Coordinates of C-alpha atoms in Angstrom, one line a residue:
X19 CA 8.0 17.2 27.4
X20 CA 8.2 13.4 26.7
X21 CA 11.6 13.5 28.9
X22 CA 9.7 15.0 31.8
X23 CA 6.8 12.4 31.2
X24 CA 9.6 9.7 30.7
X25 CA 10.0 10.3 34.3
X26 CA 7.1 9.1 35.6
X27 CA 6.6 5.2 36.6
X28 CA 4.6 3.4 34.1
X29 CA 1.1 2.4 35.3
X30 CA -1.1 -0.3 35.3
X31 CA -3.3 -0.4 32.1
X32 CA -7.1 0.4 33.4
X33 CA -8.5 -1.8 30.9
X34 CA -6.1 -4.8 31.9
X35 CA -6.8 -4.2 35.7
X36 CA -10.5 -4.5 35.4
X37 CA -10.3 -7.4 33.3
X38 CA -7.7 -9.4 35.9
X39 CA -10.5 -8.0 38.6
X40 CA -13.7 -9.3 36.4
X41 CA -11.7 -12.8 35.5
X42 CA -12.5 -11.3 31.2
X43 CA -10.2 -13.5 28.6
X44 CA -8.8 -13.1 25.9
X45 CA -8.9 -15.3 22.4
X46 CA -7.7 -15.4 19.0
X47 CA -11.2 -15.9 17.8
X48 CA -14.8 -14.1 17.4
X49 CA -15.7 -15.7 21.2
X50 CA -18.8 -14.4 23.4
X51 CA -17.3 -12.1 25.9
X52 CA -19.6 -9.6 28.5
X53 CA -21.1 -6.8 26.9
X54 CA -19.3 -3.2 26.6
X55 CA -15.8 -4.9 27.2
X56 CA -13.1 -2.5 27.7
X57 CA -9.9 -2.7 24.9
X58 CA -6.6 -0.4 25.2
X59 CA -6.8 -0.4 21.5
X60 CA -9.7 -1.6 19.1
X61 CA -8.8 -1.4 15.4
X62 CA -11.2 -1.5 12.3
X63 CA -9.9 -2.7 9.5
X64 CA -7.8 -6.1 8.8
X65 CA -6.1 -5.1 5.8
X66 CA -2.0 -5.2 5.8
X67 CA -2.2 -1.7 8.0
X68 CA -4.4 -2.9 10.4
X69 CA -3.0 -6.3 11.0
X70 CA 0.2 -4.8 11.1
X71 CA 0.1 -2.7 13.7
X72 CA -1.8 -5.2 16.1
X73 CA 1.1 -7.8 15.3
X74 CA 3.7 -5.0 16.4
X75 CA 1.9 -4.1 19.6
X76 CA 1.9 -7.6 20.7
X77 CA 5.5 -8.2 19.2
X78 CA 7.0 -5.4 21.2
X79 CA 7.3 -6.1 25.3
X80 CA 6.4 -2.5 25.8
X81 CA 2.9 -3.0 24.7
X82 CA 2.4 -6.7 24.5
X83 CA 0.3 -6.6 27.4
X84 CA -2.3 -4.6 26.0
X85 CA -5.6 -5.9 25.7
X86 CA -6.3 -5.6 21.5
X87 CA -9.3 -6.2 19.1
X88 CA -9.7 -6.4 15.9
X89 CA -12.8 -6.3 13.4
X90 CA -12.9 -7.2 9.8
X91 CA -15.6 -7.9 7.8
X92 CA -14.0 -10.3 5.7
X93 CA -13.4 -13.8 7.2
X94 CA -9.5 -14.3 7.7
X95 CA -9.5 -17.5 7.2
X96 CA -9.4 -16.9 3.4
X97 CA -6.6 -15.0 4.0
X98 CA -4.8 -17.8 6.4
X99 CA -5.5 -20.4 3.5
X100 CA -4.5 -18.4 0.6
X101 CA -2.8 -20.2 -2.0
X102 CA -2.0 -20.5 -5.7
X103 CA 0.2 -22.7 -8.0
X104 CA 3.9 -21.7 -8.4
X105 CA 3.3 -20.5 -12.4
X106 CA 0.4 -18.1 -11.0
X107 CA 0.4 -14.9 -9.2
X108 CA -1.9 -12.7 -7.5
X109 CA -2.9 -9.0 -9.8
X110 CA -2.6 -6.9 -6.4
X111 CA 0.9 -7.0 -5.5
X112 CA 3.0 -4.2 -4.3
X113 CA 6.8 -2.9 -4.2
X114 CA 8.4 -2.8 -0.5
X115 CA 10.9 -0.1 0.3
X116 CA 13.6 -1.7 1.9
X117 CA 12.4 -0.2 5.2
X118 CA 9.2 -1.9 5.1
X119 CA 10.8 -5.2 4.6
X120 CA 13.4 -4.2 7.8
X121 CA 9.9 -3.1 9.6
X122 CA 7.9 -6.2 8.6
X123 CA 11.4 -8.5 9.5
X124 CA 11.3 -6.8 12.7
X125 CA 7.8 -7.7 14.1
X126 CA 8.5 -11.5 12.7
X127 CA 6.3 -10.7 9.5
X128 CA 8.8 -11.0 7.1
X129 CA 10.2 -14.2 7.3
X130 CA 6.9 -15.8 7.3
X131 CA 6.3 -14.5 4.0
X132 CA 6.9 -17.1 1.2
X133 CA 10.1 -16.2 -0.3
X134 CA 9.6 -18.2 -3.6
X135 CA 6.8 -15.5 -4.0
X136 CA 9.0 -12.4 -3.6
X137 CA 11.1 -11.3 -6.5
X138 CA 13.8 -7.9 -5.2
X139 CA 14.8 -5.8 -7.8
X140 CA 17.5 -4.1 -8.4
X141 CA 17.4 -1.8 -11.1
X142 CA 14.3 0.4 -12.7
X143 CA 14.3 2.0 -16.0
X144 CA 11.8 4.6 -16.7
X145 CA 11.2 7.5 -19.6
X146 CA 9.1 9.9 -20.8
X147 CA 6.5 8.6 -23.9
X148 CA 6.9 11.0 -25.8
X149 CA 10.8 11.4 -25.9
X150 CA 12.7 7.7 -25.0
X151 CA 15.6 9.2 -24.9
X152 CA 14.5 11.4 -22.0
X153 CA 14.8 8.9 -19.1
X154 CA 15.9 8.0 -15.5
X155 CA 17.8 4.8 -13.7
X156 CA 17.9 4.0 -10.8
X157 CA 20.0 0.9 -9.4
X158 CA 21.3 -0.8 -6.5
X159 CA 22.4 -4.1 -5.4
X160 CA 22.2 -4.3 -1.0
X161 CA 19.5 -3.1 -0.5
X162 CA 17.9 -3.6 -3.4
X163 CA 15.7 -1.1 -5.0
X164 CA 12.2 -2.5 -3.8
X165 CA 10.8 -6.0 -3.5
X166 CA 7.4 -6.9 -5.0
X167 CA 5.4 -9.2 -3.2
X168 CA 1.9 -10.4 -4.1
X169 CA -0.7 -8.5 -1.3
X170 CA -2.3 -12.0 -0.3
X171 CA 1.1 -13.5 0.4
X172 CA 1.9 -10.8 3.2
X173 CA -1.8 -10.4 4.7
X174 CA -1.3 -14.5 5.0
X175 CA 2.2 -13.8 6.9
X176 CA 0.4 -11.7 9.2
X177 CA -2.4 -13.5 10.1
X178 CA 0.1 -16.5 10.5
X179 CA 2.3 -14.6 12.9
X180 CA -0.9 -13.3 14.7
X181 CA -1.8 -16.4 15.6
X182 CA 1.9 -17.3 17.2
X183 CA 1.3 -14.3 19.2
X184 CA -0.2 -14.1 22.7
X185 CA -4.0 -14.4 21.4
X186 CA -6.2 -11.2 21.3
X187 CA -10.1 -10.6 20.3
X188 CA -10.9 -11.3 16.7
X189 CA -14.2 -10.2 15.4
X190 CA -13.6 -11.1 11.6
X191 CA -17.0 -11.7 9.5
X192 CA -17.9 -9.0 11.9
X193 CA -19.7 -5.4 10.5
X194 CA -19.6 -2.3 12.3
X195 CA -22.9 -1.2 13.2
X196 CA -22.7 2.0 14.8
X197 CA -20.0 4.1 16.7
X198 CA -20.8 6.6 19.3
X199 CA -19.4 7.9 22.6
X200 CA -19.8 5.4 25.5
X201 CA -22.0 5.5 28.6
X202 CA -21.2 8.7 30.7
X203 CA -20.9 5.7 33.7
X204 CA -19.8 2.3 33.7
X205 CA -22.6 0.4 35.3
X206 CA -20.1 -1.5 37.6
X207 CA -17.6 1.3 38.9
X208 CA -18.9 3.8 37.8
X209 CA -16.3 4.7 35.6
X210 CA -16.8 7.9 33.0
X211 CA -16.4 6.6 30.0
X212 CA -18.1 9.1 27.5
X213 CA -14.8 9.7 26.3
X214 CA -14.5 6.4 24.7
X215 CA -15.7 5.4 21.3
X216 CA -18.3 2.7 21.7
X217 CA -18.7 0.3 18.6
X218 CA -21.6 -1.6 18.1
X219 CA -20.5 -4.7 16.0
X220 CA -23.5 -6.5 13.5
X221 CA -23.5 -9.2 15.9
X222 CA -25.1 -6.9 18.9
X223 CA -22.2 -6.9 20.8
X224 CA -20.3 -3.5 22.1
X225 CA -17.1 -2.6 22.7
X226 CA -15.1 0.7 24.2
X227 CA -12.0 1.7 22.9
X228 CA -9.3 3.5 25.2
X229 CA -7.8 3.8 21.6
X230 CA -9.7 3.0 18.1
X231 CA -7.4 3.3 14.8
X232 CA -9.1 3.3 12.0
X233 CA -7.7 1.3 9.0
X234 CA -11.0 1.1 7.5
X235 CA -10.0 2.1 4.1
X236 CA -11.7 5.3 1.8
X237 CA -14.8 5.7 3.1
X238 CA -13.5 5.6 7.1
X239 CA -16.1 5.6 9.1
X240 CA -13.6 5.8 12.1
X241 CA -13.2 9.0 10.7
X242 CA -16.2 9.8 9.7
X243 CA -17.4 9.1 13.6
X244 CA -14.5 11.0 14.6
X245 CA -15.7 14.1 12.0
X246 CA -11.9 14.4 10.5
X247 CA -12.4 15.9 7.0
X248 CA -11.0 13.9 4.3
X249 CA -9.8 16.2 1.1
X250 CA -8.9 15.4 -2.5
X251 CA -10.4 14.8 -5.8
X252 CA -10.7 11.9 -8.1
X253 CA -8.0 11.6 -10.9
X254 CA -10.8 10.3 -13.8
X255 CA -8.1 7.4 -14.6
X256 CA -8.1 3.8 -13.6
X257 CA -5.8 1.3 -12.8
X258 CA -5.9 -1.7 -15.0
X259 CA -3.7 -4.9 -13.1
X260 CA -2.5 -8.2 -14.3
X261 CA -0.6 -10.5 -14.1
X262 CA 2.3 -10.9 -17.4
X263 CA 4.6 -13.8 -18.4
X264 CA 7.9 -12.4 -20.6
X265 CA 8.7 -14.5 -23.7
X266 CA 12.2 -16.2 -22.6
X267 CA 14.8 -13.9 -24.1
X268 CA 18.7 -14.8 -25.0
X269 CA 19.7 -11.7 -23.7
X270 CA 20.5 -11.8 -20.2
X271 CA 19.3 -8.8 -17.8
X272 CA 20.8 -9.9 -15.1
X273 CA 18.8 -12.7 -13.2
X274 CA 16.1 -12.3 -16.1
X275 CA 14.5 -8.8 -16.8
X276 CA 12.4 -9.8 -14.0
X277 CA 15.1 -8.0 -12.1
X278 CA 14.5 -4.7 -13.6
X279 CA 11.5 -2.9 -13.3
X280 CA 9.9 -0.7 -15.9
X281 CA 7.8 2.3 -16.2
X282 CA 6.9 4.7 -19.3
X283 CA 4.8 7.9 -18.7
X284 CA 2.3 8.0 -21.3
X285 CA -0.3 11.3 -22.0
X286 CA -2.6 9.0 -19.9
X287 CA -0.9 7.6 -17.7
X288 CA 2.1 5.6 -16.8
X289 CA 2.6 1.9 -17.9
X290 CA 4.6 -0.2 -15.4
X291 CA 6.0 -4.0 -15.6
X292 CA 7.5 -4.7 -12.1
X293 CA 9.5 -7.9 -11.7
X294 CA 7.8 -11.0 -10.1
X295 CA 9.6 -14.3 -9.8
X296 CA 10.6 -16.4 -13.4
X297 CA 9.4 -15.2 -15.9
X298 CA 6.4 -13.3 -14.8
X299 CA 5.8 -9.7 -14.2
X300 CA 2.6 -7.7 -12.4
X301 CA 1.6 -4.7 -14.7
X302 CA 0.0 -1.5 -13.4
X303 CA -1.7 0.6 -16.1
X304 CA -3.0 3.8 -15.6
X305 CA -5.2 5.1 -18.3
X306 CA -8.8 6.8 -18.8
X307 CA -11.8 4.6 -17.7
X308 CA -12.7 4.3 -21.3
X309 CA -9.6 3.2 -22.0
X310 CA -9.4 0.6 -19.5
X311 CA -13.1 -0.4 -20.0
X312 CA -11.6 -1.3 -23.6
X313 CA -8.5 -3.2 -22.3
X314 CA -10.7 -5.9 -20.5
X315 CA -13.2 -6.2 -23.0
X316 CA -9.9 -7.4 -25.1
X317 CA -9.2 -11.3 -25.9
X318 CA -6.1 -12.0 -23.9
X319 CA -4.1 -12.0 -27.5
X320 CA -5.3 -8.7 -28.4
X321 CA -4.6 -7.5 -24.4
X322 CA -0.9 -8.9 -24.4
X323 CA -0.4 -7.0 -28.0
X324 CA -1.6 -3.6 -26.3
X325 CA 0.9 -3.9 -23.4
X326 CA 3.6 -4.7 -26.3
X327 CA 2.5 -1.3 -28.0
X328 CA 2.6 0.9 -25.3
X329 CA 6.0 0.1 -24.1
X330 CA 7.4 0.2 -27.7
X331 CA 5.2 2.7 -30.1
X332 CA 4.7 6.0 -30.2
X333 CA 1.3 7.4 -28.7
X334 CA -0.4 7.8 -31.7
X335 CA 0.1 4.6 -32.7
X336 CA -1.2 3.5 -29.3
X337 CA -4.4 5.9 -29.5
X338 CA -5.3 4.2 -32.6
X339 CA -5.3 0.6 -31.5
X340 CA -6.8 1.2 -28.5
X341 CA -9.7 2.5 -30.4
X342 CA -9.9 -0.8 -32.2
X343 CA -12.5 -3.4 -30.7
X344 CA -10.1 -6.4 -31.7
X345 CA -7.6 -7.4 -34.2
X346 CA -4.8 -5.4 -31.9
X347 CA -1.9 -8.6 -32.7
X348 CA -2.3 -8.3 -36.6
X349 CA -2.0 -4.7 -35.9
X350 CA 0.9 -4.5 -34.3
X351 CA 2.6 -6.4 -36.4
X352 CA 2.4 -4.3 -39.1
X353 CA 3.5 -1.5 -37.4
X354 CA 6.4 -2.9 -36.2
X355 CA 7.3 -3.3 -40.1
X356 CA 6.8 0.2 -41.0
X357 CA 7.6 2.1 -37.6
X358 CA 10.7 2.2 -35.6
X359 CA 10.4 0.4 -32.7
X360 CA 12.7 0.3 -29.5
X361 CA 13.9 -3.6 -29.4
X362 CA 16.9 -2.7 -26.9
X363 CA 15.9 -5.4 -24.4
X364 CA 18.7 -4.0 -22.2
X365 CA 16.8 -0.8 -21.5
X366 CA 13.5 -1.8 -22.6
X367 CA 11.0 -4.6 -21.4
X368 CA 11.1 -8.0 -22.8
X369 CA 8.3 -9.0 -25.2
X370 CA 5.2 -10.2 -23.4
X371 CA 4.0 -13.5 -24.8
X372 CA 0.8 -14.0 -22.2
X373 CA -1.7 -12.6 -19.7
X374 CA -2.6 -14.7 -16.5
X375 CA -6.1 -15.5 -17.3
X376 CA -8.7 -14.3 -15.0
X377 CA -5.8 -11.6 -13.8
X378 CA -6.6 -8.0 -15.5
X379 CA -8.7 -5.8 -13.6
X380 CA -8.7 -2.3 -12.9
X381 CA -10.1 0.5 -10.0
X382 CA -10.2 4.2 -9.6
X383 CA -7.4 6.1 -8.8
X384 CA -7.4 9.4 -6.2
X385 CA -6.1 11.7 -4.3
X386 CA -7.1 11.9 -0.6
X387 CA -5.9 13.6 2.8
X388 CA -7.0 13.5 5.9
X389 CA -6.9 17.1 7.9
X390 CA -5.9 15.3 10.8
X391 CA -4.6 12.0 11.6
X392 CA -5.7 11.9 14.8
X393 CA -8.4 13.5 17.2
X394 CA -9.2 12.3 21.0
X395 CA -9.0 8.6 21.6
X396 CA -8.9 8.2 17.7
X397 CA -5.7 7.4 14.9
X398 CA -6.3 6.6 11.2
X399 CA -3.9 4.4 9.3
X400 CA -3.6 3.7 5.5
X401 CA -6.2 4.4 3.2
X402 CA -8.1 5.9 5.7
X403 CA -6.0 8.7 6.5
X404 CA -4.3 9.0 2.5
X405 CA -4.8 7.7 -0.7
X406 CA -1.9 7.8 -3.4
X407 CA -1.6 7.9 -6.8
X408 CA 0.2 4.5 -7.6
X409 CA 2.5 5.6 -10.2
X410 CA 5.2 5.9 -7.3
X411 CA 4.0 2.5 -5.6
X412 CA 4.0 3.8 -2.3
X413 CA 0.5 3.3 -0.9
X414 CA 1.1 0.0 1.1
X415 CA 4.8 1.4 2.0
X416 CA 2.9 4.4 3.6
X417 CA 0.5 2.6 5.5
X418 CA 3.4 0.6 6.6
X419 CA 5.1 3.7 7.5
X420 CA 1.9 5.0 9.6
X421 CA 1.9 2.0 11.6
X422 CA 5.6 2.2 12.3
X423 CA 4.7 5.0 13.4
X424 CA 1.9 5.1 15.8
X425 CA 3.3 1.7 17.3
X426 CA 6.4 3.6 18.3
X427 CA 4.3 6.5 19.9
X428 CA 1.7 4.2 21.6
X429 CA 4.9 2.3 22.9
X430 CA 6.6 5.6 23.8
X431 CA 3.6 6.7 26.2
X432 CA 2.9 3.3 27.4
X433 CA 6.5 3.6 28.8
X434 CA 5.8 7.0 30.0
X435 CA 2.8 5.9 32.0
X436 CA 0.5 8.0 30.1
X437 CA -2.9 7.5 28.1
X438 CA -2.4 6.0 24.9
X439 CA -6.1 7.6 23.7
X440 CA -4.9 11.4 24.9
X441 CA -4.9 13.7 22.1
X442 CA -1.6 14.9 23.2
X443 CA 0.6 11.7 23.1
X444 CA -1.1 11.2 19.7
X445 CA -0.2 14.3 18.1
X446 CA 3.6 12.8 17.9
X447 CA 2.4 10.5 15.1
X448 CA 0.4 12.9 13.7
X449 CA 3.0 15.6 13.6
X450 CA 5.7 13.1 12.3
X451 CA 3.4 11.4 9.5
X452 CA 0.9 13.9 8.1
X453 CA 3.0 16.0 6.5
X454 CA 5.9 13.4 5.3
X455 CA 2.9 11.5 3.7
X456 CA 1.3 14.6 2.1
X457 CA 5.3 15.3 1.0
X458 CA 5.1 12.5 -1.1
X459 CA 1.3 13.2 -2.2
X460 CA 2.6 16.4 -3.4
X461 CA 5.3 14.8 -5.7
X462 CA 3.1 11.9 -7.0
X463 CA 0.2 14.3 -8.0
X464 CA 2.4 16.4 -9.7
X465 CA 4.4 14.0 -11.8
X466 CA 0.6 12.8 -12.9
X467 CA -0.1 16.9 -13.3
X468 CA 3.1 17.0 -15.4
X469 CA 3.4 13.9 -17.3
X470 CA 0.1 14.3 -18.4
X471 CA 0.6 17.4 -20.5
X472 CA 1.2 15.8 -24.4
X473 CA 2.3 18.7 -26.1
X474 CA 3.7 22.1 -26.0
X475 CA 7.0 23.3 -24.1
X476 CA 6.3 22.2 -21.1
X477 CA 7.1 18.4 -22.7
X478 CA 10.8 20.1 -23.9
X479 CA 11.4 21.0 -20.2
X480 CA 10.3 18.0 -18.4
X481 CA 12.3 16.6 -20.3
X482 CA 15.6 18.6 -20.1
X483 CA 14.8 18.5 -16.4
X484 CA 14.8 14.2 -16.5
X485 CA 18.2 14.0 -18.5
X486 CA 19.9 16.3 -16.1
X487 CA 18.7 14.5 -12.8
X488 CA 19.7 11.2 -14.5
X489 CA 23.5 12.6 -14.6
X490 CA 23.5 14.3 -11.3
X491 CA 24.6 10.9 -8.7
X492 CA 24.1 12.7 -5.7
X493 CA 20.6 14.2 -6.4
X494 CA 19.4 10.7 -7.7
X495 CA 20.6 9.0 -5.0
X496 CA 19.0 11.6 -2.5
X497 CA 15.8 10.5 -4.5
X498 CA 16.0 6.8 -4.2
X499 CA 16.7 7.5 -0.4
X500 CA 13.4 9.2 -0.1
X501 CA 11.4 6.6 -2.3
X502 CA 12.9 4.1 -0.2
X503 CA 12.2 5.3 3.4
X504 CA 16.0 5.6 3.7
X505 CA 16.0 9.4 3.7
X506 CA 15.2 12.1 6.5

């Protein structure tokens, strides 16, 4: 089919006819423009997904002549400002796959980010909690396993190359009000347009969508307007982030351990310190919501002490000073006296002498996923098609994925002459992301499902099954593949 369609000769957009006829520009700024303006593709949402896709639509010739809106409800120029001192780092940041950083290097993202912010990896050690010696590595050199960089640093990067782009609609600081079909007739051509999603912004103002994408998070209302089910269930554990500074070590892992990433499954949840620049590290904690309620209640002594514990003790010692309201340092100093703890810094995380104050915080964790991806004139991105566990950190990396994806397909029919809102151009994305993204659902809910289980033979055989995939070279390597967005 898309050969036969190939065929045809490309046409004019409608939208970018009427607006050369009715003399309509465009800015990089929340302007006055006439009422029910006409957009090829209006996305909610300014998040990475969101911004990212608009930057790739204008970055590729194909569809830079599209006429593109965005609306956010945040301001961007927080995000265009964003900064912090060189010894502090942001609590949301997230590991790249190397093909996000090839996609994000591609639309002129990438090299916009600051650098001095991003810390590559190239190792990752990670074992079951309650049998060390059960465990998996994973390393590699070029490309690197996955590089962390802070969430504010990329958003920044794309709204700094957004604005060396040729300039399209911004509506930031701007709420959704309502979205419904549009007017059966256009009052001046008497065009049908009851087809096209009409948004009604907080400002008053509406605009028509030959294309809107939500990237408006959880609780879509792109989808929600669009009456795409959204399926899943909540996992009853939180994520507690912050920031962590390593004590300087005389052993040398490398470049630093902040090389080497680090993850132990606990009954709870996994504990993960993933490498930042220096010295420093982001930690992701997922635990019960009592449990995390208690971590930031903690002085930051008594916090750094607990994320020393759980990467060392065993889980009953854990359970015991988690259940303490303070006095955690004094603690686990004892224990360490009387217990045998791990102090192979080789394989095992540095001590962690400090917590970025002002850093740990922590949010729900789900599972969600969208029936459909797309319906007529509609396409969800992100959070508001999926929602991951992040024990795998790959919820930015698919949203990266999505956009890759629909900015292909939208270029693809764009090329073909066709309409980029038809349902049947925009079943390519669907078909090619919903089920590689509910793949990769799949295996993070069940890792939770299984690593979750503290007793009973079930623990024996998960971890029989760890050792033996840690030996096998080709299997392992087929894994990192697929965690990497290398794999097909």
């Amino acid at each position: 089919m898309w050969r036969g369609i190939c065929g045809l000769t490309p046409r004019t957009s409608l939208v970018g006819k009427a607006q050369r006829q009715r003399g309509f520009s465009r800015g990089y700024a929340a302007v006055a423009s006439p009422p029910s303006e006409i957009y090829d593709v209006i996305c909610i949402g300014g998040g990475p997904a969101g911004l990212a896709l608009l930057t790739a639509l204008r970055s590729f010739p194909t569809t830079s002549h599209l006429k593109l809106a965005l609306v956010e409800s945040q301001g961007l120029d927080s995000a265009r400002k964003w900064h912090l001192p060189s010894d502090q780092f942001a609590n949301r940041a997230s590991s790249l796959t190397p093909t996000s950083v090839d996609f994000l290097d591609r639309i002129g993202v990438w090299p916009l980010v600051d650098q001095a912010r991003v810390q590559p990896y190239q190792h990752m050690y990670v074992w079951d909690g309650l049998d060390s010696t059960s465990a998996i590595s994973f390393s590699n050199s070029s490309p690197p396993v996955a590089t962390m960089t802070e969430n504010p640093n990329l958003q920044r990067a794309l709204v700094q190359r957004m604005a060396n782009l040729q300039p399209f609609s911004v509506f930031d600081s701007t709420k959704v009000n309502l979205i419904e079909p549009g007017p059966s007739h256009s009052p001046s051509d008497m065009l049908d347009l009851s087809s096209y999603p009409s948004v009604t912004l907080s400002s008053g103002k509406k605009i028509l969508a030959r294309l809107l994408v939500g990237a408006d998070g959880l609780n879509s209302p792109v989808r929600d307007f669009a009456g795409i089910h959204s399926r899943g269930w909540d996992y009853q554990r939180h994520g507690v982030v912050a920031t962590m500074r390593y004590k300087k070590s005389n052993i040398d892992q490398g470049d630093g351990s902040t090389r080497i990433a680090f993850q132990r499954f606990l009954p709870s949840g996994p504990i993960a310190l993933l490498a930042l620049p220096g010295n420093y590290a982001t930690l992701v904690w997922t635990t019960t919501p009592e449990k995390a309620a208690k971590l930031k209640t903690l002085s930051s002594h008594d916090f750094v002490a607990m994320v020393n514990a759980a990467f060392r003790l065993g889980t009953v010692d854990l359970d015991y000073m988690n259940a303490m309201n303070e006095g955690q340092v004094e603690e686990l100093n004892w224990r360490s006296t009387v217990t045998r703890v791990n102090r192979d810094e080789i394989r095992f995380p540095r001590t962690v002498e400090s917590v970025q104050e002002g850093s740990v915080a922590s949010f729900p964790l789900r599972y969600r996923q969208a029936d459909s991806y797309t319906s007529s004139r509609i396409a969800l991105i992100g959070d508001a098609a999926h929602t991951v566990h992040p024990l795998a950190g790959q919820g930015l990396n698919m949203g990266l994925a999505d956009v890759q994806s629909l900015a292909k397909t939208i270029e693809q029919t764009v090329r073909c002459g066709g309409d980029i809102g038809d349902e049947m151009y925009l079943e390519k994305y669907n078909g090619e992301m919903w089920m590689q993204n509910n793949r990769m659902l799949g295996v993070t809910d069940k890792l939770h499902k299984l690593y979750s289980v503290g007793s009973g033979p079930l623990v024996g055989v998960r971890s029989l099954g760890l050792k033996m995939v840690d030996q096998m070279g080709p299997l392992k390597g087929w894994l990192m593949k697929q965690a990497g967005g290398l794999g097909t």
